Short mmCIF file of C-alpha atoms in Angstrom, two decimals:
data_model
loop_
_atom_site.label_atom_id
_atom_site.label_comp_id
_atom_site.label_asym_id
_atom_site.label_seq_id
_atom_site.Cartn_x
_atom_site.Cartn_y
_atom_site.Cartn_z
CA UNK G 278 22.74 -50.38 -41.27
CA UNK G 279 21.21 -47.99 -38.75
CA UNK G 280 17.45 -47.70 -38.21
CA UNK G 281 15.15 -45.14 -36.61
CA UNK G 282 11.74 -46.74 -36.05
CA UNK G 283 8.73 -44.70 -34.95
CA UNK G 284 5.57 -45.48 -33.03
CA UNK G 285 2.89 -44.14 -35.37
CA UNK G 286 0.34 -44.07 -32.56
CA UNK G 287 2.38 -41.28 -30.99
CA UNK G 288 3.45 -37.78 -32.04
CA UNK G 289 6.96 -36.44 -32.44
CA UNK G 290 6.90 -34.84 -28.99
CA UNK G 291 6.21 -38.26 -27.45
CA UNK G 292 9.44 -39.63 -28.95
CA UNK G 293 11.85 -36.69 -28.57
CA UNK G 294 14.97 -38.87 -28.86
CA UNK G 295 13.98 -39.81 -32.42
CA UNK G 296 12.91 -36.50 -33.91
CA UNK G 297 12.38 -32.76 -33.69
CA UNK G 298 10.39 -29.96 -35.36
CA UNK G 299 12.85 -27.09 -34.98
CA UNK G 300 16.34 -26.53 -36.42
CA UNK G 301 19.03 -26.12 -33.77
CA UNK G 302 22.71 -27.12 -33.79
CA UNK G 303 22.66 -28.62 -30.28
CA UNK G 304 19.83 -31.16 -30.68
CA UNK G 305 21.37 -34.53 -29.71
CA UNK G 306 21.65 -37.06 -32.56
CA UNK G 307 19.23 -39.99 -32.73
CA UNK G 308 21.84 -42.24 -34.37
CA UNK G 309 25.43 -42.10 -35.58
CA UNK G 310 26.38 -43.40 -39.01
CA UNK G 311 29.60 -43.93 -40.94
CA UNK G 312 29.98 -42.69 -44.51
CA UNK G 313 28.62 -45.34 -46.86
CA UNK G 314 26.42 -46.91 -44.17
CA UNK G 315 22.71 -47.20 -44.99
CA UNK G 316 20.35 -45.41 -42.62
CA UNK G 317 16.65 -46.33 -42.58
CA UNK G 318 14.38 -43.62 -41.17
CA UNK G 319 10.65 -43.83 -40.62
CA UNK G 320 8.99 -40.41 -40.86
CA UNK G 321 5.67 -38.88 -39.85
CA UNK G 322 3.48 -36.77 -42.11
CA UNK G 323 3.87 -32.99 -42.06
CA UNK G 324 1.00 -32.44 -39.61
CA UNK G 325 2.43 -34.86 -37.03
CA UNK G 326 -0.48 -37.29 -37.10
CA UNK G 327 -3.15 -34.60 -36.51
CA UNK G 328 -4.82 -35.60 -39.78
CA UNK G 329 -6.06 -39.16 -40.32
CA UNK G 330 -8.38 -40.98 -42.75
CA UNK G 331 -11.44 -39.85 -40.74
CA UNK G 332 -10.55 -36.13 -40.79
CA UNK G 333 -13.15 -33.86 -42.34
CA UNK G 334 -12.68 -30.31 -43.64
CA UNK G 335 -14.01 -28.50 -40.51
CA UNK G 336 -11.56 -30.49 -38.37
CA UNK G 337 -8.67 -28.72 -40.11
CA UNK G 338 -9.54 -25.51 -38.28
CA UNK G 339 -8.28 -27.21 -35.10
CA UNK G 340 -4.90 -28.17 -36.54
CA UNK G 341 -1.94 -26.87 -34.53
CA UNK G 342 0.54 -25.54 -37.08
CA UNK G 343 3.20 -25.21 -34.37
CA UNK G 344 3.67 -28.98 -34.72
CA UNK G 345 4.73 -28.72 -38.38
CA UNK G 346 7.07 -30.41 -39.52
CA UNK G 347 8.08 -33.46 -37.44
CA UNK G 348 11.53 -34.52 -38.64
CA UNK G 349 13.26 -37.82 -37.96
CA UNK G 350 16.84 -37.50 -36.75
CA UNK G 351 19.32 -35.96 -36.43
CA UNK G 352 21.81 -38.42 -37.90
CA UNK G 353 25.39 -37.69 -36.85
CA UNK G 354 27.66 -38.52 -39.80
CA UNK G 355 31.12 -39.49 -38.63
CA UNK G 356 33.86 -37.31 -40.05
CA UNK G 357 31.64 -34.45 -41.18
CA UNK G 358 32.80 -30.97 -40.18
CA UNK G 359 31.87 -27.39 -40.94
CA UNK G 360 33.00 -26.49 -44.45
CA UNK G 361 32.55 -30.01 -45.78
CA UNK G 362 29.97 -30.99 -48.38
CA UNK G 363 27.58 -33.77 -47.37
CA UNK G 364 26.51 -36.05 -50.22
CA UNK G 365 23.14 -37.57 -49.40
CA UNK G 366 22.31 -40.57 -51.57
CA UNK G 367 18.54 -41.02 -51.56
CA UNK G 368 18.42 -44.79 -51.99
CA UNK G 369 14.70 -45.44 -51.69
CA UNK G 370 11.47 -44.04 -50.27
CA UNK G 371 8.75 -46.49 -49.23
CA UNK G 372 5.38 -44.70 -49.36
CA UNK G 373 2.44 -45.24 -47.05
CA UNK G 374 -0.94 -46.45 -48.30
CA UNK G 375 -2.90 -43.33 -47.37
CA UNK G 376 -2.23 -39.63 -47.80
CA UNK G 377 -3.98 -36.27 -47.91
CA UNK G 378 -4.04 -32.85 -49.53
CA UNK G 379 -5.48 -29.88 -47.65
CA UNK G 380 -6.44 -26.27 -48.15
CA UNK G 381 -5.94 -24.40 -44.88
CA UNK G 382 -7.25 -20.85 -44.34
CA UNK G 383 -4.35 -18.40 -44.28
CA UNK G 384 -1.89 -20.78 -45.94
CA UNK G 385 -0.93 -21.45 -49.55
CA UNK G 386 0.02 -19.33 -52.53
CA UNK G 387 -3.55 -18.15 -53.18
CA UNK G 388 -4.47 -17.81 -49.50
CA UNK G 389 -6.29 -14.53 -50.12
CA UNK G 390 -8.77 -16.33 -52.40
CA UNK G 391 -9.14 -19.66 -50.59
CA UNK G 392 -10.43 -18.97 -47.10
CA UNK G 393 -12.34 -22.17 -46.31
CA UNK G 394 -10.85 -25.55 -45.29
CA UNK G 395 -10.88 -28.45 -47.73
CA UNK G 396 -9.40 -31.95 -47.68
CA UNK G 397 -8.70 -34.67 -50.22
CA UNK G 398 -8.03 -38.19 -48.94
CA UNK G 399 -5.85 -40.37 -51.17
CA UNK G 400 -5.51 -44.13 -51.40
CA UNK G 401 -2.08 -45.09 -52.72
CA UNK G 402 -1.45 -48.51 -54.22
CA UNK G 403 -0.05 -50.13 -57.35
CA UNK G 404 1.95 -47.01 -58.14
CA UNK G 405 -0.93 -44.51 -58.21
CA UNK G 406 -2.86 -42.23 -55.84
CA UNK G 407 -6.65 -42.00 -56.23
CA UNK G 408 -9.32 -40.16 -54.26
CA UNK G 409 -13.10 -40.16 -53.93
CA UNK G 410 -12.85 -36.37 -53.71
CA UNK G 411 -11.23 -36.22 -57.18
CA UNK G 412 -12.96 -38.99 -59.14
CA UNK G 413 -11.20 -39.97 -62.34
CA UNK G 414 -7.79 -38.62 -61.27
CA UNK G 415 -4.84 -41.04 -61.00
CA UNK G 416 -1.56 -39.44 -59.92
CA UNK G 417 1.51 -41.63 -60.41
CA UNK G 418 3.88 -42.22 -57.50
CA UNK G 419 7.01 -40.07 -57.34
CA UNK G 420 7.81 -40.09 -53.63
CA UNK G 421 10.28 -37.63 -52.17
CA UNK G 422 11.08 -35.87 -48.91
CA UNK G 423 9.61 -32.40 -48.73
CA UNK G 424 11.89 -31.46 -45.84
CA UNK G 425 15.49 -32.66 -45.85
CA UNK G 426 18.55 -30.94 -44.50
CA UNK G 427 21.27 -30.47 -41.91
CA UNK G 428 21.53 -28.36 -38.78
CA UNK G 429 22.59 -24.72 -39.03
CA UNK G 430 25.59 -23.55 -37.03
CA UNK G 431 25.07 -21.22 -34.08
CA UNK G 432 26.36 -18.35 -36.22
CA UNK G 433 24.05 -19.19 -39.12
CA UNK G 434 21.07 -19.56 -36.77
CA UNK G 435 21.73 -16.06 -35.44
CA UNK G 436 22.15 -14.64 -38.95
CA UNK G 437 18.84 -16.21 -40.00
CA UNK G 438 17.04 -14.77 -36.97
CA UNK G 439 18.35 -11.29 -37.66
CA UNK G 440 17.52 -11.23 -41.36
CA UNK G 441 14.06 -12.77 -40.89
CA UNK G 442 13.28 -10.27 -38.14
CA UNK G 443 14.31 -7.47 -40.47
CA UNK G 444 12.05 -8.91 -43.17
CA UNK G 445 9.16 -9.11 -40.69
CA UNK G 446 9.62 -5.43 -39.85
CA UNK G 447 9.42 -4.65 -43.58
CA UNK G 448 6.05 -6.40 -43.73
CA UNK G 449 7.22 -9.78 -44.97
CA UNK G 450 5.52 -13.05 -44.02
CA UNK G 451 7.80 -14.70 -41.44
CA UNK G 452 7.17 -17.60 -39.06
CA UNK G 453 9.46 -16.90 -36.13
CA UNK G 454 10.61 -19.08 -33.22
CA UNK G 455 8.02 -20.04 -30.63
CA UNK G 456 8.15 -22.57 -27.79
CA UNK G 457 4.52 -23.58 -28.44
CA UNK G 458 4.55 -27.10 -29.84
CA UNK G 459 8.34 -27.19 -30.05
CA UNK G 460 10.26 -30.46 -30.05
CA UNK G 461 12.56 -30.53 -28.12
CA UNK G 462 10.20 -28.84 -25.66
CA UNK G 463 12.87 -27.74 -23.17
CA UNK G 464 15.17 -24.75 -23.31
CA UNK G 465 17.16 -23.46 -25.04
CA UNK G 466 15.77 -25.41 -27.99
CA UNK G 467 12.11 -24.45 -27.54
CA UNK G 468 12.72 -20.71 -27.76
CA UNK G 469 15.80 -20.68 -29.98
CA UNK G 470 14.96 -23.33 -32.58
CA UNK G 471 14.21 -22.14 -36.10
CA UNK G 472 10.83 -23.06 -37.53
CA UNK G 473 10.90 -25.57 -40.36
CA UNK G 474 8.44 -23.74 -42.62
CA UNK G 475 10.95 -21.91 -44.88
CA UNK G 476 13.86 -23.55 -46.71
CA UNK G 477 17.27 -22.04 -46.03
CA UNK G 478 20.97 -22.62 -46.72
CA UNK G 479 20.85 -25.84 -44.71
CA UNK G 480 18.13 -27.27 -46.96
CA UNK G 481 14.98 -27.90 -44.96
CA UNK G 482 11.51 -27.49 -46.45
CA UNK G 483 12.69 -27.26 -50.05
CA UNK G 484 9.74 -29.26 -51.50
CA UNK G 485 11.79 -30.23 -54.58
CA UNK G 486 9.88 -33.03 -56.27
CA UNK G 487 12.93 -34.24 -58.20
CA UNK G 488 14.52 -35.56 -54.96
CA UNK G 489 13.12 -39.05 -55.57
CA UNK G 490 15.02 -42.28 -54.97
CA UNK G 491 18.23 -42.27 -57.00
CA UNK G 492 19.00 -38.58 -56.53
CA UNK G 493 22.21 -37.30 -54.96
CA UNK G 494 21.65 -34.23 -52.79
CA UNK G 495 24.61 -32.10 -51.73
CA UNK G 496 24.35 -30.01 -48.57
CA UNK G 497 26.93 -27.62 -47.13
CA UNK G 498 27.88 -28.73 -43.62
CA UNK G 499 27.67 -26.14 -40.82
CA UNK G 500 28.17 -28.25 -37.68
CA UNK G 501 30.18 -31.23 -36.51
CA UNK G 502 28.51 -34.44 -37.68
CA UNK G 503 26.31 -32.49 -40.13
CA UNK G 504 23.20 -33.53 -38.10
CA UNK G 505 20.99 -34.68 -40.98
CA UNK G 506 17.20 -34.89 -40.60
CA UNK G 507 14.24 -35.51 -42.91
CA UNK G 508 10.45 -35.65 -42.90
CA UNK G 509 7.35 -34.22 -44.60
CA UNK G 510 7.21 -36.97 -47.24
CA UNK G 511 5.17 -36.47 -50.42
CA UNK G 512 3.78 -39.18 -52.67
CA UNK G 513 3.52 -36.69 -55.55
CA UNK G 514 3.58 -32.93 -56.05
CA UNK G 515 3.45 -30.31 -58.75
CA UNK G 516 6.29 -27.83 -59.04
CA UNK G 517 4.96 -25.10 -56.73
CA UNK G 518 2.83 -27.09 -54.21
CA UNK G 519 0.53 -24.10 -54.59
CA UNK G 520 -2.27 -24.95 -52.16
CA UNK G 521 0.28 -25.52 -49.38
CA UNK G 522 0.27 -29.31 -49.38
CA UNK G 523 1.14 -32.08 -51.81
CA UNK G 524 0.00 -35.68 -51.35
CA UNK G 525 1.23 -35.78 -47.76
CA UNK G 526 2.14 -39.10 -46.15
CA UNK G 527 4.24 -41.11 -43.73
CA UNK G 528 7.13 -43.01 -45.27
CA UNK G 529 10.31 -45.00 -44.74
CA UNK G 530 13.41 -43.27 -46.11
CA UNK G 531 16.63 -45.10 -47.03
CA UNK G 532 19.75 -42.92 -47.32
CA UNK G 533 23.52 -43.13 -47.16
CA UNK G 534 26.15 -40.42 -46.93
CA UNK G 535 29.54 -39.43 -48.24
CA UNK G 536 31.63 -36.61 -46.80
CA UNK G 537 33.49 -34.43 -49.28
CA UNK G 538 36.13 -32.82 -47.13
CA UNK G 539 36.37 -29.05 -47.35
CA UNK G 540 34.42 -28.84 -50.61
CA UNK G 541 31.66 -26.49 -49.47
CA UNK G 542 34.17 -23.97 -48.17
CA UNK G 543 36.69 -24.52 -50.96
CA UNK G 544 34.17 -24.27 -53.78
CA UNK G 545 32.05 -21.52 -52.23
CA UNK G 546 28.93 -23.70 -52.01
CA UNK G 547 26.44 -22.04 -49.68
CA UNK G 548 23.17 -23.66 -50.80
CA UNK G 549 22.03 -27.21 -51.66
CA UNK G 550 22.35 -28.66 -55.13
CA UNK G 551 21.41 -32.07 -56.54
CA UNK G 552 21.93 -34.40 -59.49
CA UNK G 553 20.90 -37.77 -60.88
CA UNK G 554 21.64 -40.05 -63.82
CA UNK G 555 18.16 -40.99 -65.06
CA UNK G 556 14.54 -39.81 -65.01
CA UNK G 557 13.36 -38.74 -61.55
CA UNK G 558 9.95 -40.21 -62.38
CA UNK G 559 8.40 -41.95 -65.36
CA UNK G 560 9.36 -40.22 -68.63
CA UNK G 561 5.67 -39.56 -69.37
CA UNK G 562 5.40 -37.48 -66.20
CA UNK G 563 8.88 -35.97 -66.28
CA UNK G 564 8.13 -34.59 -69.75
CA UNK G 565 4.39 -35.13 -70.31
CA UNK G 566 3.53 -36.33 -73.79
CA UNK G 567 0.02 -34.86 -73.40
CA UNK G 568 -0.49 -31.64 -71.51
CA UNK G 569 -2.58 -28.51 -71.17
CA UNK G 570 -0.70 -25.32 -70.31
CA UNK G 571 -1.83 -21.88 -69.24
CA UNK G 572 0.33 -18.76 -69.10
CA UNK G 573 0.65 -15.83 -66.76
CA UNK G 574 2.33 -12.46 -67.06
CA UNK G 575 2.99 -9.50 -64.77
CA UNK G 576 -0.40 -7.99 -65.60
CA UNK G 577 -3.43 -7.80 -63.34
CA UNK G 578 -6.62 -5.71 -63.37
CA UNK G 579 -5.26 -3.28 -65.91
CA UNK G 580 -2.01 -2.72 -64.01
CA UNK G 581 1.44 -3.75 -65.20
CA UNK G 582 4.21 -4.76 -62.78
CA UNK G 583 7.75 -4.87 -64.13
CA UNK G 584 9.63 -8.20 -63.94
CA UNK G 585 7.33 -9.59 -61.24
CA UNK G 586 7.63 -13.40 -61.20
CA UNK G 587 5.21 -13.79 -58.30
CA UNK G 588 2.42 -12.04 -60.18
CA UNK G 589 3.13 -14.01 -63.35
CA UNK G 590 2.99 -17.27 -61.37
CA UNK G 591 -0.28 -16.24 -59.73
CA UNK G 592 -1.84 -15.41 -63.08
CA UNK G 593 -0.71 -18.73 -64.60
CA UNK G 594 -2.29 -20.66 -61.72
CA UNK G 595 -5.52 -18.67 -61.79
CA UNK G 596 -5.79 -19.28 -65.53
CA UNK G 597 -5.19 -23.02 -65.04
CA UNK G 598 -7.83 -23.16 -62.30
CA UNK G 599 -10.24 -21.45 -64.70
CA UNK G 600 -9.52 -24.08 -67.38
CA UNK G 601 -10.08 -26.90 -64.89
CA UNK G 602 -13.34 -25.38 -63.69
CA UNK G 603 -14.48 -25.23 -67.31
CA UNK G 604 -14.01 -29.02 -67.34
CA UNK G 605 -16.36 -29.42 -64.37
CA UNK G 606 -14.11 -29.32 -61.33
CA UNK G 607 -14.94 -27.11 -58.34
CA UNK G 608 -12.53 -24.29 -57.51
CA UNK G 609 -11.23 -26.28 -54.49
CA UNK G 610 -10.75 -29.43 -56.55
CA UNK G 611 -8.94 -27.45 -59.22
CA UNK G 612 -6.61 -25.84 -56.68
CA UNK G 613 -5.72 -29.26 -55.22
CA UNK G 614 -5.11 -30.73 -58.68
CA UNK G 615 -2.73 -27.86 -59.38
CA UNK G 616 -0.88 -28.47 -56.12
CA UNK G 617 -0.29 -32.19 -56.69
CA UNK G 618 0.21 -32.31 -60.47
CA UNK G 619 0.68 -28.92 -62.20
CA UNK G 620 4.23 -27.69 -62.84
CA UNK G 621 5.02 -23.99 -62.88
CA UNK G 622 7.84 -23.15 -65.27
CA UNK G 623 9.50 -19.81 -65.82
CA UNK G 624 9.25 -19.55 -69.60
CA UNK G 625 11.17 -16.30 -69.98
CA UNK G 626 12.56 -13.41 -67.94
CA UNK G 627 14.12 -11.20 -70.63
CA UNK G 628 11.27 -9.50 -72.46
CA UNK G 629 10.73 -6.63 -70.06
CA UNK G 630 8.49 -5.66 -68.47
CA UNK G 631 6.59 -8.96 -68.63
CA UNK G 632 7.96 -12.26 -67.35
CA UNK G 633 6.08 -15.33 -68.62
CA UNK G 634 5.26 -18.27 -66.34
CA UNK G 635 3.55 -21.36 -67.77
CA UNK G 636 1.51 -23.88 -65.80
CA UNK G 637 1.69 -27.40 -67.24
CA UNK G 638 -1.04 -29.96 -66.49
CA UNK G 639 -0.20 -33.56 -67.52
CA UNK G 640 -3.39 -34.90 -69.07
CA UNK G 641 -2.50 -38.53 -68.43
CA UNK G 642 -3.57 -38.13 -64.78
CA UNK G 643 -7.18 -38.21 -66.00
CA UNK G 644 -8.68 -41.62 -66.63
CA UNK G 645 -10.17 -42.08 -70.06
#
């Protein structure tokens, strides 16, 4: 068994041999592991220890987003080569006892409507998260890694830079490389490393809540040793993580690896996929027996957009927030509840011009 232990009184940049917050193929590995060998990795929360149990909403305005996300690793997997498929067995995730959910100005799916900072502090124990800021809400534990992936190759890194720059010039929202806050802090990594905000072919910030312990994640390998890293752990999350954060936490991740020689290249696998053999969380949460669901379509303010899933998702969330506010929650509380517990589902995409997205709220999270 190999272990990467962290000093939680320090930030990622203070322990650069154990972690990083940029994707780059030349970052030296923290440990080397054989296929089948268990690797235990402690990870820091997504904000790299800038938020703590004493943090108040105004303090969030001082958060340095260049430090997001501190990842533990890389792990060099012996025998892995470009074109292989890396099987990542998520054996277990040990959650911390405290976590947080935040609304940050300029971030999140509804960032145009939520322009003031807000924070929810969670206490996690006995399988549930509870908060004084959301009295009467109990969210069951379903821990997973929000960010999990392998290093891109030099060629893929260059391809990503070119296409994201082209998107930026078309007016898209892109977070490009910057040396500010980068780990490693020295060149060429600081200026060349890809930011961890978007998910890509190598995995990364996928925020897939079904990647709980017991899941097998398959990642195409782009570099020798695969160079696996993980961080940004979540105690629970709704499908969409709409406010920009889930129940964010530190954790201890247990994984092992298998190398499937040549399978990514031979089978044409260019993106991650995953599978498991049982429920990813309790059956009552995986398929809620009691729920409230809102819908959204590609219609807004008298205008109709054709086949516009983003607009349908936005409308579904706004309608769910309205329903929660009718039950007495503030608009900020409702947004946070949606982010940690509401699942967006694409109900249909064939009845043009209007897609339908449904937002499912499991009612068992409310006490009584």
